[in-house]
Amino acid sequence: EVQLQASGGGLVQAGGSLRLSCAASGSRFRDYTIAWFRQAPGKEREGVSSIRSRGGSTVYGDSVKGRFTISRDNAKDTVYLQMNSLKPEDTAVYYCAASKTIIASSLLRYSSYAYWGQGTQVTVSS
């Protein structure tokens, strides 16, 4: 079983950048596909990005393509989400999640992930 700790959130002006980190412990990190999700007040949880355990292939939600970049450092058991050109609509609590077995069509579905971190708040002011 893997435990996840998300960090790096904060308050930033529109157009700014933040880097979120998801640190893992407790299991073989490299065996897990890791994803970022976000949830704004009154909205459903939204898949932001995912990075595969093998090969490191990535997917992005349409709303963040070209602005966000996900990466992983297996030596540090950490996944990063670099967020550039932030917009007020990016404001949400961001969660990282892990799954050991997942199919390609489900990479951004929150029901596909069994392990979740505690969330970190990102607030983008206009």
PDB file of N, CA, C and O in Angstrom, residues 33-38 44-52 57-65 68 70 81 95 97 99 102-113 116:
ATOM      1  N   THR A  33       0.758   4.133 -11.178  1.00  0.00           N
ATOM      2  CA  THR A  33       0.364   5.283 -11.975  1.00  0.00           C
ATOM      3  C   THR A  33      -0.139   6.365 -11.015  1.00  0.00           C
ATOM      4  O   THR A  33      -0.916   6.077 -10.097  1.00  0.00           O
ATOM      5  N   ILE A  34       0.326   7.590 -11.213  1.00  0.00           N
ATOM      6  CA  ILE A  34      -0.028   8.702 -10.331  1.00  0.00           C
ATOM      7  C   ILE A  34      -0.801   9.744 -11.129  1.00  0.00           C
ATOM      8  O   ILE A  34      -0.456  10.043 -12.274  1.00  0.00           O
ATOM      9  N   ALA A  35      -1.827  10.271 -10.516  1.00  0.00           N
ATOM     10  CA  ALA A  35      -2.637  11.294 -11.165  1.00  0.00           C
ATOM     11  C   ALA A  35      -2.877  12.466 -10.225  1.00  0.00           C
ATOM     12  O   ALA A  35      -2.807  12.324  -8.999  1.00  0.00           O
ATOM     13  N   TRP A  36      -3.177  13.595 -10.833  1.00  0.00           N
ATOM     14  CA  TRP A  36      -3.635  14.770 -10.103  1.00  0.00           C
ATOM     15  C   TRP A  36      -5.094  15.013 -10.460  1.00  0.00           C
ATOM     16  O   TRP A  36      -5.471  14.973 -11.641  1.00  0.00           O
ATOM     17  N   PHE A  37      -5.872  15.288  -9.429  1.00  0.00           N
ATOM     18  CA  PHE A  37      -7.260  15.682  -9.592  1.00  0.00           C
ATOM     19  C   PHE A  37      -7.461  17.005  -8.868  1.00  0.00           C
ATOM     20  O   PHE A  37      -6.652  17.391  -8.027  1.00  0.00           O
ATOM     21  N   ARG A  38      -8.535  17.680  -9.188  1.00  0.00           N
ATOM     22  CA  ARG A  38      -8.853  18.908  -8.470  1.00  0.00           C
ATOM     23  C   ARG A  38     -10.355  18.994  -8.268  1.00  0.00           C
ATOM     24  O   ARG A  38     -11.141  18.438  -9.025  1.00  0.00           O
ATOM     25  N   GLU A  44     -17.721  18.868  -9.384  1.00  0.00           N
ATOM     26  CA  GLU A  44     -17.241  17.492  -9.291  1.00  0.00           C
ATOM     27  C   GLU A  44     -15.711  17.463  -9.366  1.00  0.00           C
ATOM     28  O   GLU A  44     -15.076  18.376  -9.895  1.00  0.00           O
ATOM     29  N   ARG A  45     -15.169  16.371  -8.834  1.00  0.00           N
ATOM     30  CA  ARG A  45     -13.725  16.193  -8.931  1.00  0.00           C
ATOM     31  C   ARG A  45     -13.331  15.982 -10.392  1.00  0.00           C
ATOM     32  O   ARG A  45     -13.946  15.184 -11.105  1.00  0.00           O
ATOM     33  N   GLU A  46     -12.309  16.684 -10.817  1.00  0.00           N
ATOM     34  CA  GLU A  46     -11.887  16.706 -12.221  1.00  0.00           C
ATOM     35  C   GLU A  46     -10.486  16.141 -12.372  1.00  0.00           C
ATOM     36  O   GLU A  46      -9.581  16.505 -11.613  1.00  0.00           O
ATOM     37  N   GLY A  47     -10.303  15.255 -13.351  1.00  0.00           N
ATOM     38  CA  GLY A  47      -8.982  14.729 -13.640  1.00  0.00           C
ATOM     39  C   GLY A  47      -8.139  15.777 -14.331  1.00  0.00           C
ATOM     40  O   GLY A  47      -8.554  16.327 -15.347  1.00  0.00           O
ATOM     41  N   VAL A  48      -6.958  16.045 -13.799  1.00  0.00           N
ATOM     42  CA  VAL A  48      -6.065  17.067 -14.338  1.00  0.00           C
ATOM     43  C   VAL A  48      -4.982  16.434 -15.212  1.00  0.00           C
ATOM     44  O   VAL A  48      -4.790  16.837 -16.363  1.00  0.00           O
ATOM     45  N   SER A  49      -4.293  15.452 -14.661  1.00  0.00           N
ATOM     46  CA  SER A  49      -3.191  14.835 -15.400  1.00  0.00           C
ATOM     47  C   SER A  49      -2.823  13.515 -14.752  1.00  0.00           C
ATOM     48  O   SER A  49      -3.091  13.293 -13.569  1.00  0.00           O
ATOM     49  N   SER A  50      -2.192  12.654 -15.539  1.00  0.00           N
ATOM     50  CA  SER A  50      -1.763  11.352 -15.051  1.00  0.00           C
ATOM     51  C   SER A  50      -0.455  10.968 -15.703  1.00  0.00           C
ATOM     52  O   SER A  50      -0.204  11.334 -16.861  1.00  0.00           O
ATOM     53  N   ILE A  51       0.354  10.220 -14.961  1.00  0.00           N
ATOM     54  CA  ILE A  51       1.616   9.723 -15.498  1.00  0.00           C
ATOM     55  C   ILE A  51       1.742   8.250 -15.160  1.00  0.00           C
ATOM     56  O   ILE A  51       1.562   7.827 -14.014  1.00  0.00           O
ATOM     57  N   ARG A  52       2.044   7.468 -16.173  1.00  0.00           N
ATOM     58  CA  ARG A  52       2.075   6.023 -16.040  1.00  0.00           C
ATOM     59  C   ARG A  52       3.256   5.539 -15.204  1.00  0.00           C
ATOM     60  O   ARG A  52       4.295   6.186 -15.130  1.00  0.00           O
ATOM     61  N   SER A  57       4.384   7.632 -19.676  1.00  0.00           N
ATOM     62  CA  SER A  57       3.513   8.357 -20.607  1.00  0.00           C
ATOM     63  C   SER A  57       2.501   9.185 -19.812  1.00  0.00           C
ATOM     64  O   SER A  57       2.113   8.825 -18.697  1.00  0.00           O
ATOM     65  N   THR A  58       2.080  10.296 -20.405  1.00  0.00           N
ATOM     66  CA  THR A  58       1.250  11.262 -19.697  1.00  0.00           C
ATOM     67  C   THR A  58      -0.033  11.566 -20.459  1.00  0.00           C
ATOM     68  O   THR A  58      -0.102  11.424 -21.682  1.00  0.00           O
ATOM     69  N   VAL A  59      -1.037  11.978 -19.699  1.00  0.00           N
ATOM     70  CA  VAL A  59      -2.273  12.493 -20.281  1.00  0.00           C
ATOM     71  C   VAL A  59      -2.679  13.734 -19.498  1.00  0.00           C
ATOM     72  O   VAL A  59      -2.335  13.885 -18.319  1.00  0.00           O
ATOM     73  N   TYR A  60      -3.438  14.606 -20.171  1.00  0.00           N
ATOM     74  CA  TYR A  60      -3.879  15.854 -19.553  1.00  0.00           C
ATOM     75  C   TYR A  60      -5.347  16.097 -19.845  1.00  0.00           C
ATOM     76  O   TYR A  60      -5.853  15.750 -20.915  1.00  0.00           O
ATOM     77  N   GLY A  61      -6.020  16.727 -18.896  1.00  0.00           N
ATOM     78  CA  GLY A  61      -7.369  17.189 -19.149  1.00  0.00           C
ATOM     79  C   GLY A  61      -7.350  18.342 -20.132  1.00  0.00           C
ATOM     80  O   GLY A  61      -6.363  19.087 -20.214  1.00  0.00           O
ATOM     81  N   ASP A  62      -8.422  18.505 -20.872  1.00  0.00           N
ATOM     82  CA  ASP A  62      -8.470  19.531 -21.913  1.00  0.00           C
ATOM     83  C   ASP A  62      -8.242  20.926 -21.352  1.00  0.00           C
ATOM     84  O   ASP A  62      -7.646  21.776 -22.012  1.00  0.00           O
ATOM     85  N   SER A  63      -8.706  21.184 -20.144  1.00  0.00           N
ATOM     86  CA  SER A  63      -8.629  22.530 -19.588  1.00  0.00           C
ATOM     87  C   SER A  63      -7.214  22.935 -19.181  1.00  0.00           C
ATOM     88  O   SER A  63      -6.962  24.116 -18.939  1.00  0.00           O
ATOM     89  N   VAL A  64      -6.285  21.982 -19.121  1.00  0.00           N
ATOM     90  CA  VAL A  64      -4.930  22.320 -18.674  1.00  0.00           C
ATOM     91  C   VAL A  64      -3.862  22.016 -19.718  1.00  0.00           C
ATOM     92  O   VAL A  64      -2.680  22.306 -19.501  1.00  0.00           O
ATOM     93  N   LYS A  65      -4.243  21.445 -20.836  1.00  0.00           N
ATOM     94  CA  LYS A  65      -3.271  21.102 -21.877  1.00  0.00           C
ATOM     95  C   LYS A  65      -2.506  22.337 -22.319  1.00  0.00           C
ATOM     96  O   LYS A  65      -3.090  23.403 -22.551  1.00  0.00           O
ATOM     97  N   PHE A  68      -0.013  22.921 -18.063  1.00  0.00           N
ATOM     98  CA  PHE A  68       0.469  22.097 -16.953  1.00  0.00           C
ATOM     99  C   PHE A  68       1.364  20.985 -17.488  1.00  0.00           C
ATOM    100  O   PHE A  68       1.147  20.473 -18.591  1.00  0.00           O
ATOM    101  N   ILE A  70       3.166  17.310 -16.025  1.00  0.00           N
ATOM    102  CA  ILE A  70       3.368  16.326 -14.965  1.00  0.00           C
ATOM    103  C   ILE A  70       4.680  15.594 -15.213  1.00  0.00           C
ATOM    104  O   ILE A  70       5.048  15.342 -16.355  1.00  0.00           O
ATOM    105  N   LEU A  81       3.642  18.458 -10.435  1.00  0.00           N
ATOM    106  CA  LEU A  81       2.734  19.090 -11.390  1.00  0.00           C
ATOM    107  C   LEU A  81       3.146  20.553 -11.517  1.00  0.00           C
ATOM    108  O   LEU A  81       2.919  21.340 -10.594  1.00  0.00           O
ATOM    109  N   TYR A  95      -5.567  17.170  -5.496  1.00  0.00           N
ATOM    110  CA  TYR A  95      -5.271  15.897  -4.859  1.00  0.00           C
ATOM    111  C   TYR A  95      -4.398  15.053  -5.780  1.00  0.00           C
ATOM    112  O   TYR A  95      -4.597  15.057  -6.997  1.00  0.00           O
ATOM    113  N   ALA A  97      -3.287  11.016  -6.520  1.00  0.00           N
ATOM    114  CA  ALA A  97      -3.863   9.690  -6.333  1.00  0.00           C
ATOM    115  C   ALA A  97      -2.987   8.654  -7.025  1.00  0.00           C
ATOM    116  O   ALA A  97      -2.266   8.988  -7.971  1.00  0.00           O
ATOM    117  N   SER A  99      -2.638   4.438  -8.459  1.00  0.00           N
ATOM    118  CA  SER A  99      -3.262   3.168  -8.821  1.00  0.00           C
ATOM    119  C   SER A  99      -2.192   2.229  -9.342  1.00  0.00           C
ATOM    120  O   SER A  99      -1.322   2.643 -10.099  1.00  0.00           O
ATOM    121  N   ILE A 102      -4.382  -0.012 -14.013  1.00  0.00           N
ATOM    122  CA  ILE A 102      -5.324   0.936 -14.591  1.00  0.00           C
ATOM    123  C   ILE A 102      -5.270   0.825 -16.104  1.00  0.00           C
ATOM    124  O   ILE A 102      -4.206   0.580 -16.678  1.00  0.00           O
ATOM    125  N   ILE A 103      -6.406   1.001 -16.755  1.00  0.00           N
ATOM    126  CA  ILE A 103      -6.415   0.948 -18.212  1.00  0.00           C
ATOM    127  C   ILE A 103      -6.346   2.363 -18.778  1.00  0.00           C
ATOM    128  O   ILE A 103      -6.716   3.332 -18.103  1.00  0.00           O
ATOM    129  N   ALA A 104      -5.905   2.458 -19.990  1.00  0.00           N
ATOM    130  CA  ALA A 104      -5.633   3.762 -20.591  1.00  0.00           C
ATOM    131  C   ALA A 104      -6.853   4.667 -20.621  1.00  0.00           C
ATOM    132  O   ALA A 104      -6.755   5.874 -20.400  1.00  0.00           O
ATOM    133  N   SER A 105      -8.008   4.104 -20.856  1.00  0.00           N
ATOM    134  CA  SER A 105      -9.221   4.917 -20.977  1.00  0.00           C
ATOM    135  C   SER A 105      -9.696   5.459 -19.641  1.00  0.00           C
ATOM    136  O   SER A 105     -10.614   6.285 -19.595  1.00  0.00           O
ATOM    137  N   SER A 106      -9.099   5.008 -18.538  1.00  0.00           N
ATOM    138  CA  SER A 106      -9.555   5.394 -17.205  1.00  0.00           C
ATOM    139  C   SER A 106      -8.541   6.232 -16.439  1.00  0.00           C
ATOM    140  O   SER A 106      -8.691   6.438 -15.241  1.00  0.00           O
ATOM    141  N   LEU A 107      -7.538   6.742 -17.129  1.00  0.00           N
ATOM    142  CA  LEU A 107      -6.442   7.428 -16.443  1.00  0.00           C
ATOM    143  C   LEU A 107      -6.890   8.688 -15.720  1.00  0.00           C
ATOM    144  O   LEU A 107      -6.265   9.110 -14.759  1.00  0.00           O
ATOM    145  N   LEU A 108      -7.962   9.336 -16.166  1.00  0.00           N
ATOM    146  CA  LEU A 108      -8.427  10.558 -15.507  1.00  0.00           C
ATOM    147  C   LEU A 108      -9.791  10.371 -14.831  1.00  0.00           C
ATOM    148  O   LEU A 108     -10.515  11.347 -14.609  1.00  0.00           O
ATOM    149  N   ARG A 109     -10.115   9.156 -14.500  1.00  0.00           N
ATOM    150  CA  ARG A 109     -11.341   8.870 -13.754  1.00  0.00           C
ATOM    151  C   ARG A 109     -10.988   8.674 -12.289  1.00  0.00           C
ATOM    152  O   ARG A 109     -10.188   7.797 -11.951  1.00  0.00           O
ATOM    153  N   TYR A 110     -11.609   9.420 -11.413  1.00  0.00           N
ATOM    154  CA  TYR A 110     -11.210   9.321 -10.008  1.00  0.00           C
ATOM    155  C   TYR A 110     -11.548   7.959  -9.422  1.00  0.00           C
ATOM    156  O   TYR A 110     -10.877   7.495  -8.492  1.00  0.00           O
ATOM    157  N   SER A 111     -12.557   7.282  -9.973  1.00  0.00           N
ATOM    158  CA  SER A 111     -12.921   5.961  -9.452  1.00  0.00           C
ATOM    159  C   SER A 111     -11.863   4.903  -9.742  1.00  0.00           C
ATOM    160  O   SER A 111     -11.901   3.804  -9.188  1.00  0.00           O
ATOM    161  N   SER A 112     -10.900   5.216 -10.607  1.00  0.00           N
ATOM    162  CA  SER A 112      -9.842   4.267 -10.954  1.00  0.00           C
ATOM    163  C   SER A 112      -8.727   4.215  -9.918  1.00  0.00           C
ATOM    164  O   SER A 112      -7.868   3.349  -9.989  1.00  0.00           O
ATOM    165  N   TYR A 113      -8.721   5.163  -8.977  1.00  0.00           N
ATOM    166  CA  TYR A 113      -7.602   5.304  -8.059  1.00  0.00           C
ATOM    167  C   TYR A 113      -8.014   4.938  -6.640  1.00  0.00           C
ATOM    168  O   TYR A 113      -9.009   5.430  -6.123  1.00  0.00           O
ATOM    169  N   TRP A 116      -5.217   7.982  -2.073  1.00  0.00           N
ATOM    170  CA  TRP A 116      -5.341   9.428  -2.221  1.00  0.00           C
ATOM    171  C   TRP A 116      -4.534  10.167  -1.163  1.00  0.00           C
ATOM    172  O   TRP A 116      -4.476   9.733  -0.001  1.00  0.00           O
TER     173      TRP A 116
END
